[in-house]
Coordinates of N, CA and C and ligand atoms in Angstrom, one line a residue:
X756 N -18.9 -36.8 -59.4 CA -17.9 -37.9 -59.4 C -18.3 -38.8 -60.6
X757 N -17.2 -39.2 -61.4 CA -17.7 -39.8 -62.6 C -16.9 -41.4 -62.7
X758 N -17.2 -42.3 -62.6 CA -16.1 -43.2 -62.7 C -15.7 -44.2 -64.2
X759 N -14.2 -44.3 -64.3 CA -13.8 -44.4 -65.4 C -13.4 -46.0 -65.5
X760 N -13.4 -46.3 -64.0 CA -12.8 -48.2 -63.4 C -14.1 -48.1 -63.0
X761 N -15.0 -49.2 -63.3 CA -16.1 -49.5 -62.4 C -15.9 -51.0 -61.6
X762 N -14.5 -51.4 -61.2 CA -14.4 -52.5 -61.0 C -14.5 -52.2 -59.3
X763 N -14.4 -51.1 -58.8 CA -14.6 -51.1 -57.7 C -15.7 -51.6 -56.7
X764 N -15.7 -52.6 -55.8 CA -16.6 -52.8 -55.2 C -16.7 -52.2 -53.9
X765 N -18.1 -51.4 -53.5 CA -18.0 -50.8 -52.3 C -18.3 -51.0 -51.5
X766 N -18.1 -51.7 -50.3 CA -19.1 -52.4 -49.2 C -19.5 -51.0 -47.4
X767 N -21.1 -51.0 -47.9 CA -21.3 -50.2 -46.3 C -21.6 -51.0 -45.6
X768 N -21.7 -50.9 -44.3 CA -22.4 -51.6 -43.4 C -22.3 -50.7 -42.5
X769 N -23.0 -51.0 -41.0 CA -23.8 -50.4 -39.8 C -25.0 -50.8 -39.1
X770 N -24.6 -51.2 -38.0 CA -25.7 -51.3 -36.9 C -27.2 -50.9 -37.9
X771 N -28.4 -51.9 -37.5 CA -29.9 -51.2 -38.0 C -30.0 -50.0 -37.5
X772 N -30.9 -49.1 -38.2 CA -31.1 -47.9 -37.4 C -30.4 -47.0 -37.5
X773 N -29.2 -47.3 -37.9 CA -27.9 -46.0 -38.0 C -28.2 -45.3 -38.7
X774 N -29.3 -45.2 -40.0 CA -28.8 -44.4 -41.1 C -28.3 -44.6 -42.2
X775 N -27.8 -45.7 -42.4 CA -27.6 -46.3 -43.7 C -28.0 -45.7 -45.0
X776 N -29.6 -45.9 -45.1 CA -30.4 -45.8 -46.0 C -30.2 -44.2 -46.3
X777 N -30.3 -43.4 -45.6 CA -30.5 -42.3 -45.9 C -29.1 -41.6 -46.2
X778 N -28.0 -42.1 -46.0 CA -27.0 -41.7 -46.3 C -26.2 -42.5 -47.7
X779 N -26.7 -43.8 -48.4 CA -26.6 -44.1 -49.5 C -27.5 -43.0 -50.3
X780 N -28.5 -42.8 -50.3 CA -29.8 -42.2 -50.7 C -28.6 -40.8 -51.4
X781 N -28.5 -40.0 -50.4 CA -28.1 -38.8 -50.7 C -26.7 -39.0 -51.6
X782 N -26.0 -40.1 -51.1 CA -24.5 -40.2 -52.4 C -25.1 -40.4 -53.1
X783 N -25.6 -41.5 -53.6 CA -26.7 -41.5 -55.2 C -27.2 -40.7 -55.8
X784 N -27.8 -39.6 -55.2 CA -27.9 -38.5 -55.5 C -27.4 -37.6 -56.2
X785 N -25.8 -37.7 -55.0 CA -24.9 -36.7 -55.5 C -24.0 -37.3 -56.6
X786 N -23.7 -38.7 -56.5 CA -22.8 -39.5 -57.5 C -24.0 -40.6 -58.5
X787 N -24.4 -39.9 -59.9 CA -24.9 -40.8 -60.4 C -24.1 -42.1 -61.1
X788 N -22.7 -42.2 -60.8 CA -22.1 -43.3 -61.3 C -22.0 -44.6 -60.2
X789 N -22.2 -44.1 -59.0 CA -22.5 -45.6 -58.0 C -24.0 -45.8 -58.1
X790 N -24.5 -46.8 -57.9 CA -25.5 -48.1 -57.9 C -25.0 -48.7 -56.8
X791 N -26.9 -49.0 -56.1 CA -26.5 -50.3 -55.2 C -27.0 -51.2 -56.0
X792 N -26.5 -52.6 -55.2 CA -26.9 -53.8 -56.2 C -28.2 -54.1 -54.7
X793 N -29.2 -54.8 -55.8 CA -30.4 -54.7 -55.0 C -29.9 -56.2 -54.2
X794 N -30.6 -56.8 -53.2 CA -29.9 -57.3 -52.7 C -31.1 -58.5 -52.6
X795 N -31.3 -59.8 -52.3 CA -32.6 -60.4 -52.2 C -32.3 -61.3 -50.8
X796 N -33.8 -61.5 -50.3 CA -34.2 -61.6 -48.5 C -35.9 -62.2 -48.7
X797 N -35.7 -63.0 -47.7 CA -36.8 -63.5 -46.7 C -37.7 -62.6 -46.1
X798 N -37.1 -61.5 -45.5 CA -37.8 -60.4 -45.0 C -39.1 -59.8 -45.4
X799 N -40.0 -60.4 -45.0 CA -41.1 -59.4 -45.3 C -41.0 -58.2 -45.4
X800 N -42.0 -57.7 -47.0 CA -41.5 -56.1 -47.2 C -42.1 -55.3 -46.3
X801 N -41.9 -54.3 -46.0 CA -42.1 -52.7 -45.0 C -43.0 -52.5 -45.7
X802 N -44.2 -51.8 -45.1 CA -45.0 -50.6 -46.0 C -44.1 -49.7 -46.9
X803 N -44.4 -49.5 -48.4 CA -43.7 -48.6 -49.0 C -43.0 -49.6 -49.8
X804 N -42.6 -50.7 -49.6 CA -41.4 -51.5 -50.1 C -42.1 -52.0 -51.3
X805 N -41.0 -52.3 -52.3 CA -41.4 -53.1 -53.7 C -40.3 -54.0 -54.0
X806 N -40.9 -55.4 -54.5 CA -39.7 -56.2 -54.9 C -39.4 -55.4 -56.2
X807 N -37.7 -55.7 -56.1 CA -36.9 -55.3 -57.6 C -36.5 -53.5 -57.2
X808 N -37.2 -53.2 -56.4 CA -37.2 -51.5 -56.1 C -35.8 -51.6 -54.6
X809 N -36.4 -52.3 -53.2 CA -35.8 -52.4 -52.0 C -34.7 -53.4 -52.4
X810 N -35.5 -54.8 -52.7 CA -35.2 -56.1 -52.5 C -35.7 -56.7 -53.8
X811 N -35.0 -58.0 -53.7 CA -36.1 -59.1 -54.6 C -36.3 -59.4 -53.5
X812 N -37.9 -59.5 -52.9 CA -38.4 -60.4 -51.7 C -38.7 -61.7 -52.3
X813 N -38.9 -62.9 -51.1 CA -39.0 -63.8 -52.1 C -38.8 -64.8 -50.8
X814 N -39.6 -66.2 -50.8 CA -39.9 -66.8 -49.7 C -38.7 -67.8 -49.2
X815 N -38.4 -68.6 -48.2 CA -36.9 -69.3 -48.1 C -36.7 -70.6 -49.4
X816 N -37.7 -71.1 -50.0 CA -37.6 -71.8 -50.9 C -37.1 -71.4 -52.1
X817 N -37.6 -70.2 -52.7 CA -36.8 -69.6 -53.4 C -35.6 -68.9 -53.2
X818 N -35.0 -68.2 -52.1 CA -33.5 -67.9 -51.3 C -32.9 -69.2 -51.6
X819 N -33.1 -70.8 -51.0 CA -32.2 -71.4 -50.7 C -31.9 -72.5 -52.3
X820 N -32.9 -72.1 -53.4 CA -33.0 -72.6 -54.6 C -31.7 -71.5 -55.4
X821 N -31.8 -70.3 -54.8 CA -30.5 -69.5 -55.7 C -29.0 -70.0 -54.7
X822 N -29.1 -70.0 -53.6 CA -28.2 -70.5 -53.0 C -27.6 -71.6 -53.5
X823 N -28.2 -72.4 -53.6 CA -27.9 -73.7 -53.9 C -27.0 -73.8 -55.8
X824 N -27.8 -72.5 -56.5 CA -27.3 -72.6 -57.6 C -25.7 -71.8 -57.8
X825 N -25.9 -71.6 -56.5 CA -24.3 -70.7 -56.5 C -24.8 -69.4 -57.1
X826 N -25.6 -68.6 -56.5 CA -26.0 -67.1 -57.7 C -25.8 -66.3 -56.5
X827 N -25.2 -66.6 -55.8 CA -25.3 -65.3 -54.5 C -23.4 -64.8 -54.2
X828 N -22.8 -64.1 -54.1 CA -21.9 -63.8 -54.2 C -22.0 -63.7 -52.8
X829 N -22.3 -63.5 -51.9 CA -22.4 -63.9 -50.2 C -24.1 -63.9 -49.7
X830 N -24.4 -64.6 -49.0 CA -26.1 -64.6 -48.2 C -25.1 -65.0 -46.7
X831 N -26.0 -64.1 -45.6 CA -26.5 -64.4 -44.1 C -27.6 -64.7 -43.9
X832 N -27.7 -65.1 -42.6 CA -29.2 -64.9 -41.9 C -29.2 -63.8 -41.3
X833 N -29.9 -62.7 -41.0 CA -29.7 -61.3 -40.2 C -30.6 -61.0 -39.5
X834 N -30.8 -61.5 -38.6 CA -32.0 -60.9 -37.5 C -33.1 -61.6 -37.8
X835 N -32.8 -62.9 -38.0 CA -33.9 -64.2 -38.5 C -34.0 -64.3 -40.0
X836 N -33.7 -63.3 -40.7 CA -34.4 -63.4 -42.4 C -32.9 -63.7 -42.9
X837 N -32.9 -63.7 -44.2 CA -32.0 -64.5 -45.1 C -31.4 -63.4 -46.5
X838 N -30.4 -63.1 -46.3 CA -30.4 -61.6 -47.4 C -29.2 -62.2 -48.1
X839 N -29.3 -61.7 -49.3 CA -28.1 -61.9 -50.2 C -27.7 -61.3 -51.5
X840 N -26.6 -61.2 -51.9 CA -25.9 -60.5 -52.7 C -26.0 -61.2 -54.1
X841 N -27.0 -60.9 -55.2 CA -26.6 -61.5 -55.9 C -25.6 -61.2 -57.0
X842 N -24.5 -62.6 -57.8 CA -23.7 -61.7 -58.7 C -24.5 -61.7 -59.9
X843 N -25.8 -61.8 -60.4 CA -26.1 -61.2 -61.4 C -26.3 -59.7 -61.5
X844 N -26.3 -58.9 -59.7 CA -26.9 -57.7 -59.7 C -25.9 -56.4 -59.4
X845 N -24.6 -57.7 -59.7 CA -23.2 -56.8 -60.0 C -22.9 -56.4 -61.2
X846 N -22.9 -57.7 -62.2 CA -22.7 -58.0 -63.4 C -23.9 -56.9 -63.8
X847 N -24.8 -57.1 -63.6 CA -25.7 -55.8 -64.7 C -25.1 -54.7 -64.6
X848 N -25.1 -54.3 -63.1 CA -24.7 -52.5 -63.1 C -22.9 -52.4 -63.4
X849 N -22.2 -53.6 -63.2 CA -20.8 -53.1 -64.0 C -20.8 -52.8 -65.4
X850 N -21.9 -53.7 -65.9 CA -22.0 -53.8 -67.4 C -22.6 -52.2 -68.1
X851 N -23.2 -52.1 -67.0 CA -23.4 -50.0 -67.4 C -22.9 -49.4 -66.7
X852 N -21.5 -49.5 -66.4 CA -20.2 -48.7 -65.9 C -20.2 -48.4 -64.8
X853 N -21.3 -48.8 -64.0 CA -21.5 -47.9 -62.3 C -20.2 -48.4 -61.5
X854 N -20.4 -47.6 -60.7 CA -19.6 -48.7 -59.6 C -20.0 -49.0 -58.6
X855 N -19.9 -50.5 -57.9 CA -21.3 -50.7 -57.1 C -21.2 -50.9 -55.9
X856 N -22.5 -50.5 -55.1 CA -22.1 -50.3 -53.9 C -23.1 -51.5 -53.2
X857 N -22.2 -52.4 -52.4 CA -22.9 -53.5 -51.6 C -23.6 -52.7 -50.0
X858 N -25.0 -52.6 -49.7 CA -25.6 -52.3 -47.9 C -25.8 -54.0 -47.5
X859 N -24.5 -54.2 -46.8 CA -24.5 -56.1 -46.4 C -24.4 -55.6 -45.0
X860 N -24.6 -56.7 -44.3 CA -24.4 -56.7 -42.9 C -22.7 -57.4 -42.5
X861 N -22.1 -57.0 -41.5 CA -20.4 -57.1 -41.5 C -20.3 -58.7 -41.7
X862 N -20.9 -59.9 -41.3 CA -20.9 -61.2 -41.7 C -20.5 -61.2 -43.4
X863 N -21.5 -60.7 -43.9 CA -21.4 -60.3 -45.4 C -20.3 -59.8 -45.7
X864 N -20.0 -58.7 -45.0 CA -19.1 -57.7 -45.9 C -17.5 -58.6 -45.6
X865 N -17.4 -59.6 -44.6 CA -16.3 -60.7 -44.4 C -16.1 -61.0 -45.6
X866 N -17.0 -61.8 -45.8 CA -17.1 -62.9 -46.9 C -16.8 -62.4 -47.9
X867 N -17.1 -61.1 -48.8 CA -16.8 -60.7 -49.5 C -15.3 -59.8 -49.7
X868 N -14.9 -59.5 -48.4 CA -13.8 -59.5 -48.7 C -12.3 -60.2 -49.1
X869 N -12.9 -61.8 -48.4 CA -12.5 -62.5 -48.4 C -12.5 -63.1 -50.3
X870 N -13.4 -63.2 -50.8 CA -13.3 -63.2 -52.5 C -13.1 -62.3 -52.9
X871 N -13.0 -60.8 -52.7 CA -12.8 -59.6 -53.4 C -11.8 -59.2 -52.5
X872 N -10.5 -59.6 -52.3 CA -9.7 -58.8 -51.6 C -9.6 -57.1 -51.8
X873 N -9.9 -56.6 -53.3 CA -9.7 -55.1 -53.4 C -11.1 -54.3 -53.0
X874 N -11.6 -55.2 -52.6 CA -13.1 -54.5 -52.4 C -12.8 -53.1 -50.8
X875 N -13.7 -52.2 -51.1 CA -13.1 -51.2 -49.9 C -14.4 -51.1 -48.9
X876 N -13.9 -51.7 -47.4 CA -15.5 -51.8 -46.8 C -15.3 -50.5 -45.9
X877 N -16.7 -49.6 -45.7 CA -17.0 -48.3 -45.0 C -18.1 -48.9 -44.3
X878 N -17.9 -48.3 -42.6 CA -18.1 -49.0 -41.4 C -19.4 -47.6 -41.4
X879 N -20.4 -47.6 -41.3 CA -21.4 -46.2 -40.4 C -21.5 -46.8 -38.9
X880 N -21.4 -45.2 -38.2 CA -21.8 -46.0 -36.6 C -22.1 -44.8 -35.6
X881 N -23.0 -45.3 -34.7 CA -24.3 -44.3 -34.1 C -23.4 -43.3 -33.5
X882 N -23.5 -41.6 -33.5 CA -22.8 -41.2 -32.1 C -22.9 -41.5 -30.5
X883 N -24.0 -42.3 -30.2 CA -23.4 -43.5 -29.4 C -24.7 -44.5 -29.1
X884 N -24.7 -45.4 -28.7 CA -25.6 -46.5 -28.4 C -26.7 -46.2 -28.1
X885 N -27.2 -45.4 -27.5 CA -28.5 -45.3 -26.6 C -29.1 -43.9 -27.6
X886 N -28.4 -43.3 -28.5 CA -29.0 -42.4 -30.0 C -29.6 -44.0 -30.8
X887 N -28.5 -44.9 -31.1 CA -29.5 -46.0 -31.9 C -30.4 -46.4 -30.7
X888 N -30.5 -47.0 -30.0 CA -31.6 -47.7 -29.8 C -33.0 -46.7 -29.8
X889 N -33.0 -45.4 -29.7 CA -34.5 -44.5 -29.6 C -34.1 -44.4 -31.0
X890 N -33.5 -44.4 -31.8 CA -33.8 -43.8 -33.2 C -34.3 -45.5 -33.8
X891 N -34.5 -46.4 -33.3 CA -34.5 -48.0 -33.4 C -36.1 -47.9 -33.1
X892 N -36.2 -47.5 -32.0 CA -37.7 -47.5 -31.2 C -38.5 -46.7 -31.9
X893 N -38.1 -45.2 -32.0 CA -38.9 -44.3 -33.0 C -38.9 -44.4 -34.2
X894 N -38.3 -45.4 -35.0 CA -38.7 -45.9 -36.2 C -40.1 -46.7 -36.4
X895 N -40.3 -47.2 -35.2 CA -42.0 -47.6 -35.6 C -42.3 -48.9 -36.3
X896 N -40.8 -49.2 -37.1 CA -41.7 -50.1 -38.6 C -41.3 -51.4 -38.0
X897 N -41.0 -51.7 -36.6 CA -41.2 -53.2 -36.5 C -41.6 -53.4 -34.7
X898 N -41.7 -54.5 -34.5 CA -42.4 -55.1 -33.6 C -41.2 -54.3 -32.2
X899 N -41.7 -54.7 -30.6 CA -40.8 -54.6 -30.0 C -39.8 -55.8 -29.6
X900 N -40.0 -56.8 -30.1 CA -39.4 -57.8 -30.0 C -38.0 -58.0 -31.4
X901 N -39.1 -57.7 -32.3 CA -37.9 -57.6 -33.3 C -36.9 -55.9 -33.2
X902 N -37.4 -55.4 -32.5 CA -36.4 -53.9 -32.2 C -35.3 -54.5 -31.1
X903 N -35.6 -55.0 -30.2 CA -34.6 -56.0 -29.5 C -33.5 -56.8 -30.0
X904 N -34.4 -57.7 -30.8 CA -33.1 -58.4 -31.7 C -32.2 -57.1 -32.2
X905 N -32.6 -56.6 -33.1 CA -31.7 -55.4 -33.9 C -31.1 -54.7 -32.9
X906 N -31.3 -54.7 -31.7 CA -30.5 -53.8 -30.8 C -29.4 -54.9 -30.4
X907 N -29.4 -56.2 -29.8 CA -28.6 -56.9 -29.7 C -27.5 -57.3 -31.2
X908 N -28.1 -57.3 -32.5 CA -27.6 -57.7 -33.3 C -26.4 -55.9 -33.4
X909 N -27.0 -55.0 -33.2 CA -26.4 -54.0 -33.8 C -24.7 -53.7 -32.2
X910 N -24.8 -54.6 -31.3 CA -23.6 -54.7 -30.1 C -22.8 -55.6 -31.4
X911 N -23.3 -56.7 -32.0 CA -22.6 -57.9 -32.9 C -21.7 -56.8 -34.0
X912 N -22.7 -55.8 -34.4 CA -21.7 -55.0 -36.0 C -21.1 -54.3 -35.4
X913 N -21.2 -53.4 -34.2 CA -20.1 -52.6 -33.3 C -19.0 -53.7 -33.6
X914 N -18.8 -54.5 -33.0 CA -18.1 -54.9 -32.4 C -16.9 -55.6 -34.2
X915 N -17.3 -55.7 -35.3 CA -16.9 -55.8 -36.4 C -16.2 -54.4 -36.9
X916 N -16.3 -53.7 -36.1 CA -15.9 -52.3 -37.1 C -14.6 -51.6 -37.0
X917 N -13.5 -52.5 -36.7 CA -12.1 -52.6 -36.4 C -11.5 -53.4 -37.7
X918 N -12.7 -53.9 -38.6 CA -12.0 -54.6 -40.1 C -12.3 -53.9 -40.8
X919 N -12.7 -52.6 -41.2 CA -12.8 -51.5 -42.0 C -12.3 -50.8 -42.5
X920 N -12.2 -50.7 -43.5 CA -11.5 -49.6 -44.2 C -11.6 -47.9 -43.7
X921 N -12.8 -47.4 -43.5 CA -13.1 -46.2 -42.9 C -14.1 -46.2 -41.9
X922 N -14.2 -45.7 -40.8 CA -15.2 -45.8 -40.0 C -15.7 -44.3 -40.3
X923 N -17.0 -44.1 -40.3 CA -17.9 -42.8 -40.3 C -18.8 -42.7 -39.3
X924 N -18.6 -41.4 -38.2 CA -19.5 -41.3 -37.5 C -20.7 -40.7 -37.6
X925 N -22.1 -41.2 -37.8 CA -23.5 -40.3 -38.1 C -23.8 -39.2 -37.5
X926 N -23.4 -38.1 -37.8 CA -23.7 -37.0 -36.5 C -24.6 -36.3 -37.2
X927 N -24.5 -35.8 -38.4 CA -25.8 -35.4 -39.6 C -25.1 -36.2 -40.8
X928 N -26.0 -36.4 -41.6 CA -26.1 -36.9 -42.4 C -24.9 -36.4 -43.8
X929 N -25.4 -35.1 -43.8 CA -24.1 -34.1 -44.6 C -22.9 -34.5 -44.5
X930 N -22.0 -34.2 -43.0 CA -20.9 -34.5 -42.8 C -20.3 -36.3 -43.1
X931 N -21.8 -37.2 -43.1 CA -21.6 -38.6 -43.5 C -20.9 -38.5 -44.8
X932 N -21.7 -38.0 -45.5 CA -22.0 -38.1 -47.1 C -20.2 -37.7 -47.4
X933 N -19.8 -36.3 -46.8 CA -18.6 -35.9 -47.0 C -17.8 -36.7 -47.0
X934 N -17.8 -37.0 -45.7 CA -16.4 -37.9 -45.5 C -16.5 -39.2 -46.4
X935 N -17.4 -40.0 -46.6 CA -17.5 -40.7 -47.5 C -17.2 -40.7 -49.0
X936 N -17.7 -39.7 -49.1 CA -17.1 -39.0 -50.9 C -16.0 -38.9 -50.9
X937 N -15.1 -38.1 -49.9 CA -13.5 -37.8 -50.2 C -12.9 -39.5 -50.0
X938 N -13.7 -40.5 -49.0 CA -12.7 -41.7 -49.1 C -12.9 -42.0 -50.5
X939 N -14.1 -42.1 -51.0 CA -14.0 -43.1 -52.4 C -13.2 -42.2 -53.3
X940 N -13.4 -41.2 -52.9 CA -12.4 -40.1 -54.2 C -10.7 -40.3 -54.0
X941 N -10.4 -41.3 -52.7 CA -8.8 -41.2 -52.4 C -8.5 -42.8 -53.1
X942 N -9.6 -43.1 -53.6 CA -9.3 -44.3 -54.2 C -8.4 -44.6 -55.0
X943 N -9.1 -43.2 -56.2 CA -8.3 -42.9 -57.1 C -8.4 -43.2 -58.4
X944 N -9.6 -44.2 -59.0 CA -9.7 -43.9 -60.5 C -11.2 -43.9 -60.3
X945 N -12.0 -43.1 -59.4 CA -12.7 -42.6 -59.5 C -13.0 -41.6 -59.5
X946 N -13.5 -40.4 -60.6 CA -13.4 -38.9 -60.6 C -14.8 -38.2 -60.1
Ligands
5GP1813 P1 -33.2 -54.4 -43.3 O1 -34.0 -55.6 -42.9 O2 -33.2 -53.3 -42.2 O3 -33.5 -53.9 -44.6 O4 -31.7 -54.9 -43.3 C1 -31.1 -55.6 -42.2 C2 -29.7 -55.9 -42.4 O5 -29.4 -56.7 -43.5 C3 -28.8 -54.6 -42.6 O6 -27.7 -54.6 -41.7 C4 -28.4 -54.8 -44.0 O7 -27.1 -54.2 -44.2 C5 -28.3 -56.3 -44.2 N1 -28.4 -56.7 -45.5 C6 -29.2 -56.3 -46.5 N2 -28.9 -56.9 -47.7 C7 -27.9 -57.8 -47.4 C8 -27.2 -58.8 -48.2 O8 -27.4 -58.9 -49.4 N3 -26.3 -59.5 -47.6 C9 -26.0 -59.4 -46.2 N4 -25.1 -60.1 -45.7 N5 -26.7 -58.5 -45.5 C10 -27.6 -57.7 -46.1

């Protein structure tokens, strides 16, 4: 897939835990013309994590110093931390033709529809509730307390995914990737 309009803005979202990550991972792969725009958070990095690589991490005084300068094209709070979109990290990657793909939480992906009316938002969501919560728990990389929150927070994105453009169900990852490719390919000036 090659794109010739990179004005397109892509928005995913999904419950934590769903898969997200690993299902951008593999389009990127397969489409080197989408980019995600790195996104910047309060959240303490994971083992593994790098600012400028995951995130810009970065503490609330610095978050609420870009906030304040207007540099975020939408910020939440998500599960206590502070994440945000910035539009310098659109503007780069349009500026080298990509077309970009926002991983916001549905709060986010509101707001941004609401300034980007052509923006196209794609919903991921668990084959059913109780697959996320053990794929939540067998992830390991956070507390049981904070796996709670994300489990309550992820009934909140359920419950958002009636304002979507395409809903995708995770059953393997492959058939994600598919169905996703053919939506962005029905767009239409993406090749
Ligand atoms: P995590 O902490 O697991 O990396 O991400 C937690 C949640 O924050 C995910 O649902 C993810 O989509 C959301 N998120 C990541 N970056 C942003 C952002 O820039 N804006 C908003 N609104 N949500 C974000």
């Amino acid at each position: 897939m090659t794109s010739s309009n990179s004005n397109h803005l892509l928005i995913v979202s999904g419950p934590s835990g769903v898969g997200k990550g690993t299902i951008i991972s593999a389009l990127l792969e397969r489409n080197p013309t989408l980019s995600v725009a790195i996104s910047a958070t309060t959240r303490r990095p994971r083992t593994g994590e790098t600012s400028g690589t995951h995130y810009y991490f970065m503490n609330h005084a610095e978050f609420r110093k870009l906030a304040n300068n207007g540099e975020f094209l939408e910020w939440c709070e998500v599960h206590g931390n502070l994440y945000g979109t910035l539009k310098s990290e659109i503007s780069r990657l349009n500026s080298i033709g990509k077309t970009v793909l926002l991983e916001i939480d549905t709060q986010g992906a509101m707001k941004v529809k609401e300034s980007n009316p052509g923006c196209k938002l794609i919903f991921i969501e668990p084959p059913s509730m109780s697959e996320l919560e053990s794929r939540l728990r067998s992830r390991g990389t956070e507390k049981s307390d904070v796996v709670a929150r994300r489990i309550e927070g992820a009934k909140v994105e359920m419950s958002a995914k009636g304002s979507y453009d395409i809903r995708v169900t995770n059953s393997t990852v492959a058939q994600s990737v598919n169905e996703i490719e053919k939506f962005i390919l029905s767009l239409g000036d993406i090749k």
